[in-house]
Tab-separated table of C-alpha atoms and ligand atoms in Angstrom:
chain	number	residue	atom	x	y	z
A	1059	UNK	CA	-7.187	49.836	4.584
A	1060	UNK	CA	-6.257	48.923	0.925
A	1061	UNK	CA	-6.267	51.608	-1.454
A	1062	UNK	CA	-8.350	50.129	-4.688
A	1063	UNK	CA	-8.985	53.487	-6.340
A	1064	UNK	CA	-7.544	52.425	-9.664
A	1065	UNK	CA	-10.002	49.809	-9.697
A	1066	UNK	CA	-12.902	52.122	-9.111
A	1067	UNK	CA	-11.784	54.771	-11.868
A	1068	UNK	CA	-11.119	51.823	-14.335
A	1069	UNK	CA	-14.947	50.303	-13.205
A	1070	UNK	CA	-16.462	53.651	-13.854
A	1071	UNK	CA	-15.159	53.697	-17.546
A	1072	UNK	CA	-15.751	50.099	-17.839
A	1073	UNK	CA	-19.563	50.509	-17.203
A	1074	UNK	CA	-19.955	53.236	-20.215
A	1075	UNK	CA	-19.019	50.557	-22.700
A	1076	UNK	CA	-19.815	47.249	-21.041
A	1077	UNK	CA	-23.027	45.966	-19.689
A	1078	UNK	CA	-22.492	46.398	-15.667
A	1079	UNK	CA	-18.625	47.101	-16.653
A	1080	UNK	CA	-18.357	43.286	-16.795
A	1081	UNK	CA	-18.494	40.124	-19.059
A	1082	UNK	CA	-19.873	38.018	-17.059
A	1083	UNK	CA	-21.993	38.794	-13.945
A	1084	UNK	CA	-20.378	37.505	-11.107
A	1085	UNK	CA	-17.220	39.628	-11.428
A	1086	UNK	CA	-19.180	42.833	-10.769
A	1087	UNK	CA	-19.402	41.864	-6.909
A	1088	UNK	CA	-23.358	42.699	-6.767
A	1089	UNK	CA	-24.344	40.463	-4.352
A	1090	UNK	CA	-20.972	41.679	-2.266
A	1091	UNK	CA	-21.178	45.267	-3.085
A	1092	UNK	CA	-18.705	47.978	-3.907
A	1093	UNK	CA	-16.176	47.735	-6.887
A	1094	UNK	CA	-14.671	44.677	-8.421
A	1095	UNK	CA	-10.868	44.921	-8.350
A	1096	UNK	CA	-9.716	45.042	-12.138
A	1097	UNK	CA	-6.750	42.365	-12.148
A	1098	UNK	CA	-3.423	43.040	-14.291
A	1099	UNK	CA	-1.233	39.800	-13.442
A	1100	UNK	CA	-1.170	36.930	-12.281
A	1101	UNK	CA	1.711	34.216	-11.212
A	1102	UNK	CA	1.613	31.004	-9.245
A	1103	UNK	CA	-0.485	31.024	-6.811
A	1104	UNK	CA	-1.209	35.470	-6.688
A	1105	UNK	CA	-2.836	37.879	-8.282
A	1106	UNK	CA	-1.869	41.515	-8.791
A	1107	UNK	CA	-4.458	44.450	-8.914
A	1108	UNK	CA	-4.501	47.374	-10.957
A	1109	UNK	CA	-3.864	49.218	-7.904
A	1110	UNK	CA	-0.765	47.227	-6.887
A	1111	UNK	CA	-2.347	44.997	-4.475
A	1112	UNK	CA	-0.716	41.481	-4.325
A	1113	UNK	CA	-3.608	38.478	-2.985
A	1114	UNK	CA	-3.266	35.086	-2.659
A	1115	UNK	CA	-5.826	33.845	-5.455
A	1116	UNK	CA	-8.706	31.494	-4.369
A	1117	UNK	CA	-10.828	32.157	-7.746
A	1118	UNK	CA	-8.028	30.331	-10.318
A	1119	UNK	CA	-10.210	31.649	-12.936
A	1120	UNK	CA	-12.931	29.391	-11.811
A	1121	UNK	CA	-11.470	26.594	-12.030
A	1122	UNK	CA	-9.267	26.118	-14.937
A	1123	UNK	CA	-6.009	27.139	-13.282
A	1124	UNK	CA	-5.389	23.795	-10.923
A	1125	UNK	CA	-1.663	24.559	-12.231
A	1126	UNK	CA	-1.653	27.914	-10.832
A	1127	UNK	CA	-1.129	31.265	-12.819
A	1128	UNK	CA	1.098	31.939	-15.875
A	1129	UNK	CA	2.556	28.147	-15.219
A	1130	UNK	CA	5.928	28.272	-16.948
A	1131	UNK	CA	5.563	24.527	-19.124
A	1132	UNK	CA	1.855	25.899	-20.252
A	1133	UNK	CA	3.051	29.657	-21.130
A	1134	UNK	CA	6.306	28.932	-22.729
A	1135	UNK	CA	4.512	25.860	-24.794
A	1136	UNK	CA	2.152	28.467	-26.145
A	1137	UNK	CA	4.393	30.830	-26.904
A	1138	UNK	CA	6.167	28.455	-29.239
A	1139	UNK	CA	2.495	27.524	-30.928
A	1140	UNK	CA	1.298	31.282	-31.232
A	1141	UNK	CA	4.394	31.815	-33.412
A	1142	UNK	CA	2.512	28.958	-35.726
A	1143	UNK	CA	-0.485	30.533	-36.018
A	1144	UNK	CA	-3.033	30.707	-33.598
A	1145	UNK	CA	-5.910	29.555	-35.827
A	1146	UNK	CA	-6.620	27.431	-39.074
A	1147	UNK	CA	-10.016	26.292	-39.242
A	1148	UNK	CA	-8.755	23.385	-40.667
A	1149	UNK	CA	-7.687	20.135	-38.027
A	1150	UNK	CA	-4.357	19.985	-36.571
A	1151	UNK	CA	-3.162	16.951	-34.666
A	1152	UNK	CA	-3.082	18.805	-31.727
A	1153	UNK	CA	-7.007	18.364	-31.114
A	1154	UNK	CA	-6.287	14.192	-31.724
A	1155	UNK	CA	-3.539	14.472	-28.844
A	1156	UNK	CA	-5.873	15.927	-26.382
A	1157	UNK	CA	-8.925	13.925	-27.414
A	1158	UNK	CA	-6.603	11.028	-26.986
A	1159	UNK	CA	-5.377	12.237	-23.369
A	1160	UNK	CA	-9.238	12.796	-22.481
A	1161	UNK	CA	-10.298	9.246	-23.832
A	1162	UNK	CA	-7.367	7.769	-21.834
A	1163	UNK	CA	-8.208	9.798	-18.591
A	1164	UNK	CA	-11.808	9.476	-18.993
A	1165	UNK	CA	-12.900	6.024	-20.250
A	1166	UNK	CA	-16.456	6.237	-20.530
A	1167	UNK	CA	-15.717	9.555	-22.853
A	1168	UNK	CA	-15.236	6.800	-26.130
A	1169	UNK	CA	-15.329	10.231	-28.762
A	1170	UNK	CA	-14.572	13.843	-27.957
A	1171	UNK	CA	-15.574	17.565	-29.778
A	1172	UNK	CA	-14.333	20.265	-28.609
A	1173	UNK	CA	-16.280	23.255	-28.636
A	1174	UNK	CA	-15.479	26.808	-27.193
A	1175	UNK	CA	-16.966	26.840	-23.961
A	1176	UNK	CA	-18.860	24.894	-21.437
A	1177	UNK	CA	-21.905	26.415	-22.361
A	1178	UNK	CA	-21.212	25.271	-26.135
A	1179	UNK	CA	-20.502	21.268	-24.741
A	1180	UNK	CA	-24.176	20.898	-22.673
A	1181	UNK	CA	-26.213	23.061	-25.025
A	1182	UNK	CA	-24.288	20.715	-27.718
A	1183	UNK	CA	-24.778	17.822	-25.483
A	1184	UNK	CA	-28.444	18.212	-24.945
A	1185	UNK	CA	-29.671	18.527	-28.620
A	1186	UNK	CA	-27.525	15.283	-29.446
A	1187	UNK	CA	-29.315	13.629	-26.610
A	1188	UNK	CA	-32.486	14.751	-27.546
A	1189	UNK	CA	-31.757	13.540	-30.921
A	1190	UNK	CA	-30.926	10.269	-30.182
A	1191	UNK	CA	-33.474	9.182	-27.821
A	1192	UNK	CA	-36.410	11.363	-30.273
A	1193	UNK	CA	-37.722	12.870	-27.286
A	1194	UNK	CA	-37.677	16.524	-26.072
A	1195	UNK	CA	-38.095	16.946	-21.780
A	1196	UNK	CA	-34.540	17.263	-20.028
A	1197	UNK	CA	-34.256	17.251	-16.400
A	1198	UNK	CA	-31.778	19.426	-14.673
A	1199	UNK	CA	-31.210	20.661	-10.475
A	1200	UNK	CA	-32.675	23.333	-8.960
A	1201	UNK	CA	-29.446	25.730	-7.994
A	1202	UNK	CA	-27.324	23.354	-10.763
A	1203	UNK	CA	-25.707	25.679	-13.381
A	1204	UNK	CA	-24.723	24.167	-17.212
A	1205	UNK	CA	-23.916	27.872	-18.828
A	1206	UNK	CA	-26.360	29.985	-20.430
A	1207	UNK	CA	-28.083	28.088	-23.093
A	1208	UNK	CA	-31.797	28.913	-22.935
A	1209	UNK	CA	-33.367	25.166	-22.512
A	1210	UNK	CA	-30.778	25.702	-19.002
A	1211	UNK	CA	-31.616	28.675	-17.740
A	1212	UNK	CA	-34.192	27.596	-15.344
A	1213	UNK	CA	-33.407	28.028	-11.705
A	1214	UNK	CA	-29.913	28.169	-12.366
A	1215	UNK	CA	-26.942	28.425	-9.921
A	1216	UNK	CA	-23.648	30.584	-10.384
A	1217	UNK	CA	-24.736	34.617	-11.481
A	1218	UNK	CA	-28.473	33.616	-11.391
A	1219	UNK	CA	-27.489	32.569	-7.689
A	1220	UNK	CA	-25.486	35.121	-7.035
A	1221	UNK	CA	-27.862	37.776	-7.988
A	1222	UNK	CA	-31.209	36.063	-7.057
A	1223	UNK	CA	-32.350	35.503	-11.085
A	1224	UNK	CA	-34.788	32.384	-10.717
A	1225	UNK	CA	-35.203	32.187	-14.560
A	1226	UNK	CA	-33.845	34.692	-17.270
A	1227	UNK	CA	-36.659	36.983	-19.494
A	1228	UNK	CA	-35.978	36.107	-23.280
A	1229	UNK	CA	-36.601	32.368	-22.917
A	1230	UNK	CA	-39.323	31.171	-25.206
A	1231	UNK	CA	-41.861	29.361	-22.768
A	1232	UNK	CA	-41.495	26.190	-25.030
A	1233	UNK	CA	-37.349	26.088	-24.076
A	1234	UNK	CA	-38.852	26.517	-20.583
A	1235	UNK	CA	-41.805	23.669	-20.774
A	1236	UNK	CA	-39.092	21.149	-21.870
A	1237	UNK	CA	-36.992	22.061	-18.779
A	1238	UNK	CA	-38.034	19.906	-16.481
A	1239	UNK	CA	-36.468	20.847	-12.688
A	1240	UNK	CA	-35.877	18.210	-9.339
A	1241	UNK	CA	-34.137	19.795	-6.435
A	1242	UNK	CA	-30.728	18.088	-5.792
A	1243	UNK	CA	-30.106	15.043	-4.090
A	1244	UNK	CA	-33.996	14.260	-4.195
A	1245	UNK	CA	-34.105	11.060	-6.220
A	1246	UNK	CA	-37.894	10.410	-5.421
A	1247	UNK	CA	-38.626	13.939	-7.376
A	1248	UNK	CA	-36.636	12.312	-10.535
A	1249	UNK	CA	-38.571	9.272	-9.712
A	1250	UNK	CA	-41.946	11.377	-9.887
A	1251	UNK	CA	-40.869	13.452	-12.886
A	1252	UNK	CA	-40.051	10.089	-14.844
A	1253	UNK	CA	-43.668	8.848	-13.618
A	1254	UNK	CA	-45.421	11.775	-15.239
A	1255	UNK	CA	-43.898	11.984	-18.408
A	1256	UNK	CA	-43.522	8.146	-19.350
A	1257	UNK	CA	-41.504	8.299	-23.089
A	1258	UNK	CA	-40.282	11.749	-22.838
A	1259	UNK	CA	-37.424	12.429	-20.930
A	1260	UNK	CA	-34.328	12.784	-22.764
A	1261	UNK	CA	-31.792	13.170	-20.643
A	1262	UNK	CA	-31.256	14.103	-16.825
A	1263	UNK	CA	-28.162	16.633	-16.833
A	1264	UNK	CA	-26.126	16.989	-13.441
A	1265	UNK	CA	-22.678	18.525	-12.241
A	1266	UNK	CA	-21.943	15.219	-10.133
A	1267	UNK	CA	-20.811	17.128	-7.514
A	1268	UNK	CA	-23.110	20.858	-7.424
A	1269	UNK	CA	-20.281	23.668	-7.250
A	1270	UNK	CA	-22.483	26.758	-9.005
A	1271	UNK	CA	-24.282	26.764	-5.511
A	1272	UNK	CA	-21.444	26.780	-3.621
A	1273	UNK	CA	-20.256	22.995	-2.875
A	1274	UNK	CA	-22.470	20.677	-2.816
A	1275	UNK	CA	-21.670	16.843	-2.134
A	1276	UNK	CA	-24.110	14.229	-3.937
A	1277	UNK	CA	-25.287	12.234	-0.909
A	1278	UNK	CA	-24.551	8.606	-0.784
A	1279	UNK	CA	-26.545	6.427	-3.686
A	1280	UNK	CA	-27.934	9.633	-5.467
A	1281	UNK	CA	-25.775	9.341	-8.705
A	1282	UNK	CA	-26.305	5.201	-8.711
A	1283	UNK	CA	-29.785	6.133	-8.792
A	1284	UNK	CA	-29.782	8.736	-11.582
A	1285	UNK	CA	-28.041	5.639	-13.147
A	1286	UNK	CA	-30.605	3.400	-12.628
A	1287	UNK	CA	-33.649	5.786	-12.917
A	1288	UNK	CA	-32.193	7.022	-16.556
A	1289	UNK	CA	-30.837	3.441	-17.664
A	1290	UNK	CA	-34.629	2.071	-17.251
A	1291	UNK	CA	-36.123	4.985	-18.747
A	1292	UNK	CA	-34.269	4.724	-21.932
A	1293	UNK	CA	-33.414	8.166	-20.873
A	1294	UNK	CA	-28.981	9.542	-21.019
A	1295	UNK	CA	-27.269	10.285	-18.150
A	1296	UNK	CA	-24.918	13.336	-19.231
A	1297	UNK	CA	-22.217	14.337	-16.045
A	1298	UNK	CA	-21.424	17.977	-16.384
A	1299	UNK	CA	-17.885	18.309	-15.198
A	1300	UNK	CA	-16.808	21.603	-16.447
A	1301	UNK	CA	-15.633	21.705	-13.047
A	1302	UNK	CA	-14.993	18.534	-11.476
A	1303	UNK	CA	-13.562	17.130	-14.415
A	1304	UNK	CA	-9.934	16.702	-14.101
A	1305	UNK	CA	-10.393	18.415	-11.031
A	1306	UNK	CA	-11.685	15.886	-8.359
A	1307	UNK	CA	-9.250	12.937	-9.870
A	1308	UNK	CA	-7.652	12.951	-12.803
A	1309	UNK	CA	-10.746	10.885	-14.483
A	1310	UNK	CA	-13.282	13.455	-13.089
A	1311	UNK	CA	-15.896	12.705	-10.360
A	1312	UNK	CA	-17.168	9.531	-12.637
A	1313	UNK	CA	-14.248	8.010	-11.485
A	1314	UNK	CA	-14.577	8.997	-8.271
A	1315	UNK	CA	-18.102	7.801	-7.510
A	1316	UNK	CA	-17.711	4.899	-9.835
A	1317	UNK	CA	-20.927	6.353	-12.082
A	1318	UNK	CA	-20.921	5.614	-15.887
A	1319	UNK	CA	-22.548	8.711	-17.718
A	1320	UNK	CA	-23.603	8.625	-21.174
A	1321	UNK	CA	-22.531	11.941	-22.232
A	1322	UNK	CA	-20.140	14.043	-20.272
A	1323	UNK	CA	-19.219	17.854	-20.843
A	1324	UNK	CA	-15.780	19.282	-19.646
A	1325	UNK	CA	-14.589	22.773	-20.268
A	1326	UNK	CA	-11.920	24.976	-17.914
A	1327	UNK	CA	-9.220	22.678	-16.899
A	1328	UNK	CA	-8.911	21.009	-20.174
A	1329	UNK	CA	-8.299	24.111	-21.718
A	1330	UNK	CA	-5.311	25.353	-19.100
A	1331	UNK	CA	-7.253	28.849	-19.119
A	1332	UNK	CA	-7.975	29.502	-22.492
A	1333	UNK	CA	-11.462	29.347	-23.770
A	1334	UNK	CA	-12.677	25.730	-24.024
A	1335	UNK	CA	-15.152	22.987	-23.602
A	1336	UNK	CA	-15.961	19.073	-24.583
A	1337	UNK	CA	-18.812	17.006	-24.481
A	1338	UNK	CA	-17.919	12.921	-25.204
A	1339	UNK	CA	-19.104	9.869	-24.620
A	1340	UNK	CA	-20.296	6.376	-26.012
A	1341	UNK	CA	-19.317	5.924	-29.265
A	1342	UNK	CA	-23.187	5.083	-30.775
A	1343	UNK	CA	-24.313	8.134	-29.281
A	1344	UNK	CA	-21.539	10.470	-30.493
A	1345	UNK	CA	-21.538	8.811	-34.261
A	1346	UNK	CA	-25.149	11.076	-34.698
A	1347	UNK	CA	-22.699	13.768	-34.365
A	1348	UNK	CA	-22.276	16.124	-38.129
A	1349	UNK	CA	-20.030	15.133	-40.086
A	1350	UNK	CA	-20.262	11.458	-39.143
A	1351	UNK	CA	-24.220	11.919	-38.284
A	1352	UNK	CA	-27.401	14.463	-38.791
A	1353	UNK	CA	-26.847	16.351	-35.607
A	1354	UNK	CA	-25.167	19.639	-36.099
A	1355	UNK	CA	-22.832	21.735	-34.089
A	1356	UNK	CA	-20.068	23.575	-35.495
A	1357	UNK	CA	-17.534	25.906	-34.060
A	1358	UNK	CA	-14.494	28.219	-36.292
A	1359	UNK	CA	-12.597	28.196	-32.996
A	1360	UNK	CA	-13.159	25.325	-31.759
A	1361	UNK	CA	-10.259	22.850	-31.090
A	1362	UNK	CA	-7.628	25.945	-31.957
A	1363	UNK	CA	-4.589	25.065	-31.130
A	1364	UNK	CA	-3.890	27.989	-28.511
A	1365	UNK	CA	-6.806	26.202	-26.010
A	1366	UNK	CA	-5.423	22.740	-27.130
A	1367	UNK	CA	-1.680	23.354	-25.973
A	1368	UNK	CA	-2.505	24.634	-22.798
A	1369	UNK	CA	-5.066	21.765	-22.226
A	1370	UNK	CA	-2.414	19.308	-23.433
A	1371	UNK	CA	0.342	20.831	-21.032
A	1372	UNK	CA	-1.861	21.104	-18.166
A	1373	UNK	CA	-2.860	17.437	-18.576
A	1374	UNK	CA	0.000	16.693	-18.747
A	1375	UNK	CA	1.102	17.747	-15.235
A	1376	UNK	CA	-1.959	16.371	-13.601
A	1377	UNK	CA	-0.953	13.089	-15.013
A	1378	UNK	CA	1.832	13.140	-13.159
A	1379	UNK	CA	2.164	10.448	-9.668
A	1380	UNK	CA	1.018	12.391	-6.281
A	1381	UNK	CA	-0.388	15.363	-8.286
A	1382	UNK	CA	-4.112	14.617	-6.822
A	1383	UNK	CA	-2.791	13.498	-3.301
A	1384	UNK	CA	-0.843	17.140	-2.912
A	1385	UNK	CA	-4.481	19.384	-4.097
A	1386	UNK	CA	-6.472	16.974	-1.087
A	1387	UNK	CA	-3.455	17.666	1.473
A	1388	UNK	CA	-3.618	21.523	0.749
A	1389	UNK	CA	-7.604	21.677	0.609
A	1390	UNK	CA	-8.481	19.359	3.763
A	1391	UNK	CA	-6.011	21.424	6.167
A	1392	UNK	CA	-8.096	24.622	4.393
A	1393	UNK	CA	-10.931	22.999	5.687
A	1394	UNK	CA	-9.949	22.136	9.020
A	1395	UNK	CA	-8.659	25.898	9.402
A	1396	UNK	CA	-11.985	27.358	8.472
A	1397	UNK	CA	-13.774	24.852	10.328
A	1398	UNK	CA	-11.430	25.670	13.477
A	1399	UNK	CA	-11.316	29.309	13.281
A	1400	UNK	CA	-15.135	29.681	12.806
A	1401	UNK	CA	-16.166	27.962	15.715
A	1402	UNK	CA	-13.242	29.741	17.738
A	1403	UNK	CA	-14.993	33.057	16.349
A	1404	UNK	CA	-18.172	31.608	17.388
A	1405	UNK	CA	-19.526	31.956	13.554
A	1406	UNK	CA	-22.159	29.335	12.176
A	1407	UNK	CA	-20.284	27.930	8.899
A	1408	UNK	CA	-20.631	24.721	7.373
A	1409	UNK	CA	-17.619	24.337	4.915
A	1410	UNK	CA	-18.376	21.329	2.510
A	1411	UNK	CA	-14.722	20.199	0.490
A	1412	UNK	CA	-14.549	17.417	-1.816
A	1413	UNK	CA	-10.845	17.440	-3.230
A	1414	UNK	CA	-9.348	20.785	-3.954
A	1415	UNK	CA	-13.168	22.459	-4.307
A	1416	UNK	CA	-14.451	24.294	-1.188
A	1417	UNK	CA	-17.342	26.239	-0.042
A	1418	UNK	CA	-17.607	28.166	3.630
A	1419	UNK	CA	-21.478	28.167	4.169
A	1420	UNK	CA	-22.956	31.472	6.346
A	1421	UNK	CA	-25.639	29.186	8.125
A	1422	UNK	CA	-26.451	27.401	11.014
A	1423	UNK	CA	-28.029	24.574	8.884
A	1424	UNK	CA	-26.975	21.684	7.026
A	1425	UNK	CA	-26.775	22.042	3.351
A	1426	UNK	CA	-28.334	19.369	1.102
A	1427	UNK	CA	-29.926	21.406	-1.736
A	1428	UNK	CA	-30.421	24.729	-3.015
A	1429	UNK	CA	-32.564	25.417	-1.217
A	1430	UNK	CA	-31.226	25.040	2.381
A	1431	UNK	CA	-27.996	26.972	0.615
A	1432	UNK	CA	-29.942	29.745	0.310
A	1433	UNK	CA	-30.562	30.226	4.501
A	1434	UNK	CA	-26.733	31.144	4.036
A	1435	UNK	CA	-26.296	34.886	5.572
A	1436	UNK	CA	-25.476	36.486	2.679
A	1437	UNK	CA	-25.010	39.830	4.128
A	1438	UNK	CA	-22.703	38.598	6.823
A	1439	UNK	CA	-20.929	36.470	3.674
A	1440	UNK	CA	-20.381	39.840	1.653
A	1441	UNK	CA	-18.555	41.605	4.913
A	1442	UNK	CA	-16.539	38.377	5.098
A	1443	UNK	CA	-15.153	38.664	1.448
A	1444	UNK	CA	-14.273	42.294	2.152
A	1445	UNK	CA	-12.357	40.960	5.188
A	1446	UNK	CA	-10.597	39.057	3.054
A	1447	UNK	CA	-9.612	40.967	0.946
A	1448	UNK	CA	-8.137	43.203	3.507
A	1449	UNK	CA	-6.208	40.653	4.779
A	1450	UNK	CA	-4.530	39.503	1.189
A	1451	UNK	CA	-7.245	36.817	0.280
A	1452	UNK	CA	-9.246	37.246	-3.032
A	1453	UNK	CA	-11.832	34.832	-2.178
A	1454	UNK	CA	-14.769	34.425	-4.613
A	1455	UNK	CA	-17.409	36.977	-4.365
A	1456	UNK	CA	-20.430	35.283	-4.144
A	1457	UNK	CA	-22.008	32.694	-1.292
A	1458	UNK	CA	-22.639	30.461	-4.351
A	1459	UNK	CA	-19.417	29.560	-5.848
A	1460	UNK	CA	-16.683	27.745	-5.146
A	1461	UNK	CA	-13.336	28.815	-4.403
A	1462	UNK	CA	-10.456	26.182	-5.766
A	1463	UNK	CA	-6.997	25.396	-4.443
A	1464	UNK	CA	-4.132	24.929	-7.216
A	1465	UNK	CA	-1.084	22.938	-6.899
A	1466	UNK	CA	0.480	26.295	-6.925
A	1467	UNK	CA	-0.371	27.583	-3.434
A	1468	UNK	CA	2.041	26.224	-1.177
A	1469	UNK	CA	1.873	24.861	2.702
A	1470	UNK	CA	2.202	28.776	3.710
A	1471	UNK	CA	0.201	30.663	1.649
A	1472	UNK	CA	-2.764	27.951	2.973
A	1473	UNK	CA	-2.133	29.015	6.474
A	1474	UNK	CA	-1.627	32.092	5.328
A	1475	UNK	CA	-5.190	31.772	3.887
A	1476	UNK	CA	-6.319	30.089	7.502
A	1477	UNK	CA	-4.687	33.657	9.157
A	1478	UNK	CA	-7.089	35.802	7.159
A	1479	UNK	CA	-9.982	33.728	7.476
A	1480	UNK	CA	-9.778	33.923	11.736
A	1481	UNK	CA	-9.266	37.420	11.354
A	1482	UNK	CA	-11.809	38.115	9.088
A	1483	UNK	CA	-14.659	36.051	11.180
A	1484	UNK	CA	-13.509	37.238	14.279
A	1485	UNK	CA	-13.825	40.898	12.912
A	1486	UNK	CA	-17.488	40.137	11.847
A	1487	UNK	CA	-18.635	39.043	15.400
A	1488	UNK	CA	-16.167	42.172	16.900
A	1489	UNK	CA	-18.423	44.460	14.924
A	1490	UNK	CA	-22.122	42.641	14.856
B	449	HOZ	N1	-19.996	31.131	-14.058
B	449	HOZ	C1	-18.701	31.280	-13.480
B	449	HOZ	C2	-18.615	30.716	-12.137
B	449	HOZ	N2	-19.212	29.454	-11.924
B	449	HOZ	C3	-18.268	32.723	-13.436
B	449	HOZ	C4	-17.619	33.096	-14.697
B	449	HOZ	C5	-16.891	34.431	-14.634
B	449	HOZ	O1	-17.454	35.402	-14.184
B	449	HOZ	O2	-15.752	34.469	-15.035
């Protein structure tokens, strides 16, 4: 048994000064119980616990670490920066370089701001769509998370997920009435939504591909028809990809499915794991934008040069030939391996990839929606993460996230992964 004592004394002081000893929910391992391990370094592919313990990282921060951990190019660039000055408030060119790469990568995106997380870029998003279409109903997913901005925290995915929130106290009811909710992959509820409120939808908001309820693939012709619904409307389209973005392709999962969005929002891997996040997207739409326009939004970290360097330098190795092909390699024989070692364990899971995201399902059923995701055996999902740990794995701790695959874990450490998975499944049905 691992020893994760350290952790535990280091939890119990966190907790006096810190809201559940955390900043964020889902790193206090509710919905998996016991102590969240309090992490003191990380490199390639591993993470190191206060207690010593050395795991093979399937978190990556959430996402933004597709290069791995403490990746020399993006550490040594910011060293050189941070010597600089780490903030001006004023522009620096280094915010035009990265806007440029984003443009380039992401052609639909025609103007960029960068803001300081991906809450910031759909909260931002959403008020400048609201503005330009002058109307005031937004339609997001049930189980679909886009941060923690009021108007968006209705039936929300990730933490609210994770710890069974439907909708967060502290909302005024008229953020709430404007919130207007279809479950996933259900275009006749859009369809009926649009129908009874003709004139007043202003945008329909969507992570392409749902990761913040675990994985969850848009079924064939859903996006087109977002496109179409929203088009006729005179409604935007705005693509959340603060995790698919860069992720999936190097032009996000619009490029992948071939789907224009009006507005899209990026955030983690554009900021190499510094605090970021961007909303873009047709020029008209992003001229209403203050200075240029009436709409305001303003940020004294935003665009600072720390988050821009490591974006830049982490762009800059995903632009590079084969990148893309090596994260699908890695991911589908992760796939294959859970797939094969839970039916060898005789364990219902449905693991849905889509590139180098993954999610190992605790059900029986198929998963469409957030709904059906939520038949997942969480219980029998929280002894598996503890498994997995045992066996070197920090997988995420919660049913309802993702984990991610970097171009940092090698052939091994993926079968190495596949290793602790069969054990840890076949130790569940040794012990149910
Ligand atoms: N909302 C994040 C996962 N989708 C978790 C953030 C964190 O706890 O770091």
């Amino acid at each position: 048994m691992k020893n994760f004592e350290k952790s535990k004394r280091l939890f119990v002081e966190a907790q006096r000064y810190l809201p559940g000893g955390v900043d964020s929910p889902v790193r206090a391992y509710k919905s998996v119980g016991g102590t969240p391990l309090f992490i003191v370094r990380g490199k390639g592919a591993r993470i190191f616990d206060a207690d010593g313990n050395e795991f093979i990282d399937c978190v990556g921060s959430w996402g933004p670490l597709v290069l791995g951990h403490a990746h020399l190019q993006v550490v040594s660039a910011l060293k050189k920066v941070a010597e600089n000055g780490t903030s001006f408030g004023a522009p620096t060119e280094l915010e035009t370089t990265l806007a440029k790469m984003v443009t380039q990568a992401m052609p639909f995106i025609e103007m960029v701001r960068f803001v300081s997380s991906g809450t910031e870029a759909t909260m931002s998003a959403l008020r400048l769509a609201r503005a330009f279409t002058r109307r005031d109903k937004i339609v997001k997913f049930d189980g679909g998370y886009h941060g923690h901005s009021d108007g968006l925290l209705a039936r929300g995915g990730s933490g609210m997920a994770t710890l069974g929130i439907p909708d967060s106290p502290g909302v005024p009811a008229g953020y709430a009435q404007n919130t207007l909710i279809a479950p996933y992959n259900n275009v006749g509820a859009v369809e009926q939504l649009f129908q009874h409120y003709p004139g007043q939808i202003a945008a329909v908001i969507i992570e392409p591909v749902a990761a913040n309820m675990g994985v969850v693939l848009p079924q064939p012709g859903f996006l087109e028809s977002l496109r179409k619904l929203t088009s006729k409307a005179g409604a935007l389209l705005i693509f959340d990809e603060v995790i698919t973005g860069f992720r999936l392709a190097y032009g996000g999962a619009q490029s992948v499915f071939g789907i224009k969005p009006d507005l899209t929002c990026l955030g983690k891997i554009i900021g190499g794991g510094l605090p970021v996040g961007a909303y873009g997207g047709r020029r008209d739409i992003m001229s209403l934008i203050a200075p240029l326009g009436p709409v305001y939004q303003a940020g004294t970290l935003s665009g600072n040069p720390l988050a821009m360097t490591a974006g830049i330098e982490t762009l800059k190795v995903l632009s590079q030939p084969g990148v893309y092909e090596q994260l699908e390699t890695k991911c589908a024989a992760l796939e294959k391996g859970i797939a094969v070692a839970a039916r060898e364990a005789g364990v219902p899971v449905q693991v849905h990839r889509i590139g180098s995201l993954l999610t190992a399902f605790f059900t029986r059923g198929k998963v469409v929606d957030y709904e059906t995701a939520k038949k997942s055996d969480t219980t029998l999902f929280a002894r598996f993460f503890w498994q997995m740990l045992e066996n070197g794995v920090y997988w995420p701790p919660s049913q309802f996230e993702a984990a991610f695959v970097s171009l940092a874990h090698t052939e091994e450490d993926i079968k190495t992964i596949i290793d602790a998975v069969s054990r840890a499944l076949l130790s569940l049905t040794a012990t149910r």
